PDB file of C-alpha atoms in Angstrom:
ATOM      1  CA  MET A   1       8.550  -5.083 -13.522  1.00 50.00           C
ATOM      2  CA  ALA A   2       5.332  -4.336 -11.716  1.00 56.00           C
ATOM      3  CA  THR A   3       2.945  -2.420 -13.857  1.00 75.00           C
ATOM      4  CA  THR A   4       2.366   1.218 -13.209  1.00 83.00           C
ATOM      5  CA  GLY A   5      -1.321   0.451 -12.693  1.00 87.00           C
ATOM      6  CA  LYS A   6      -0.591  -1.891  -9.801  1.00 88.00           C
ATOM      7  CA  LYS A   7       1.754   0.633  -8.231  1.00 89.00           C
ATOM      8  CA  MET A   8      -0.833   3.384  -8.514  1.00 93.00           C
ATOM      9  CA  GLN A   9      -3.520   1.089  -7.143  1.00 95.00           C
ATOM     10  CA  SER A  10      -1.535   0.278  -4.005  1.00 95.00           C
ATOM     11  CA  LYS A  11      -0.655   3.964  -3.504  1.00 95.00           C
ATOM     12  CA  ALA A  12      -4.349   4.845  -3.822  1.00 96.00           C
ATOM     13  CA  GLN A  13      -5.225   2.133  -1.296  1.00 97.00           C
ATOM     14  CA  GLU A  14      -2.642   3.550   1.105  1.00 97.00           C
ATOM     15  CA  ALA A  15      -4.068   7.061   0.679  1.00 97.00           C
ATOM     16  CA  ALA A  16      -7.615   5.794   1.262  1.00 97.00           C
ATOM     17  CA  GLY A  17      -6.412   4.103   4.434  1.00 97.00           C
ATOM     18  CA  LYS A  18      -4.917   7.368   5.658  1.00 98.00           C
ATOM     19  CA  VAL A  19      -8.207   9.150   5.010  1.00 98.00           C
ATOM     20  CA  LYS A  20     -10.143   6.473   6.894  1.00 98.00           C
ATOM     21  CA  GLU A  21      -7.714   6.609   9.783  1.00 98.00           C
ATOM     22  CA  GLY A  22      -7.985  10.390   9.965  1.00 98.00           C
ATOM     23  CA  ALA A  23     -11.767  10.312   9.753  1.00 98.00           C
ATOM     24  CA  GLY A  24     -11.926   7.686  12.471  1.00 98.00           C
ATOM     25  CA  ARG A  25      -9.666   9.761  14.683  1.00 97.00           C
ATOM     26  CA  ALA A  26     -11.712  12.930  14.059  1.00 98.00           C
ATOM     27  CA  MET A  27     -15.027  11.198  14.762  1.00 98.00           C
ATOM     28  CA  GLY A  28     -13.736   9.185  17.677  1.00 98.00           C
ATOM     29  CA  LYS A  29     -14.462   5.892  15.908  1.00 98.00           C
ATOM     30  CA  ASP A  30     -11.733   3.452  16.815  1.00 98.00           C
ATOM     31  CA  ASP A  31     -13.034   0.787  14.421  1.00 98.00           C
ATOM     32  CA  LEU A  32     -12.755   3.113  11.409  1.00 98.00           C
ATOM     33  CA  ARG A  33      -9.305   4.246  12.520  1.00 98.00           C
ATOM     34  CA  ALA A  34      -8.196   0.618  12.843  1.00 98.00           C
ATOM     35  CA  LYS A  35      -9.594  -0.245   9.396  1.00 98.00           C
ATOM     36  CA  GLY A  36      -7.655   2.658   7.934  1.00 98.00           C
ATOM     37  CA  LYS A  37      -4.415   1.533   9.562  1.00 98.00           C
ATOM     38  CA  ALA A  38      -5.002  -2.031   8.366  1.00 98.00           C
ATOM     39  CA  GLU A  39      -5.631  -0.828   4.829  1.00 98.00           C
ATOM     40  CA  GLN A  40      -2.402   1.157   4.897  1.00 98.00           C
ATOM     41  CA  GLY A  41      -0.497  -1.892   6.125  1.00 97.00           C
ATOM     42  CA  GLU A  42      -1.928  -4.047   3.366  1.00 97.00           C
ATOM     43  CA  ALA A  43      -0.994  -1.458   0.748  1.00 97.00           C
ATOM     44  CA  LYS A  44       2.542  -1.156   2.105  1.00 97.00           C
ATOM     45  CA  ALA A  45       2.923  -4.945   2.024  1.00 97.00           C
ATOM     46  CA  LYS A  46       1.819  -4.975  -1.614  1.00 95.00           C
ATOM     47  CA  GLN A  47       4.323  -2.237  -2.406  1.00 95.00           C
ATOM     48  CA  ALA A  48       7.118  -4.198  -0.738  1.00 95.00           C
ATOM     49  CA  GLY A  49       6.193  -7.256  -2.774  1.00 94.00           C
ATOM     50  CA  GLN A  50       6.221  -5.216  -5.958  1.00 93.00           C
ATOM     51  CA  ARG A  51       9.663  -3.802  -5.113  1.00 93.00           C
ATOM     52  CA  THR A  52      10.958  -7.323  -4.472  1.00 94.00           C
ATOM     53  CA  LYS A  53       9.600  -8.509  -7.820  1.00 92.00           C
ATOM     54  CA  ASP A  54      11.171  -5.533  -9.571  1.00 90.00           C
ATOM     55  CA  ALA A  55      14.533  -6.158  -7.927  1.00 92.00           C
ATOM     56  CA  ALA A  56      14.444  -9.848  -8.837  1.00 93.00           C
ATOM     57  CA  ALA A  57      13.550  -9.029 -12.426  1.00 91.00           C
ATOM     58  CA  GLN A  58      16.421  -6.555 -12.661  1.00 91.00           C
ATOM     59  CA  LYS A  59      18.822  -9.091 -11.181  1.00 91.00           C
ATOM     60  CA  LEU A  60      17.762 -11.752 -13.697  1.00 91.00           C
ATOM     61  CA  LYS A  61      17.899  -9.262 -16.535  1.00 88.00           C
ATOM     62  CA  GLY A  62      21.496  -8.414 -15.645  1.00 82.00           C
ATOM     63  CA  LYS A  63      22.692 -12.023 -16.038  1.00 58.00           C
TER      64      LYS A  63
END
């Protein structure tokens, strides 16, 4: 299974992206807002990959 550290790291990256997006929106900086959204997307992709790995490991473990 994915380590807890990796899971926490991707959650932290997602949270940082949300902060950047919010700051960009508040300051009217579209580039910062876009970077924040991109960072969130990257974090969510990592989380999906980790879930897939976990599911595959559980499936193999069950055999």
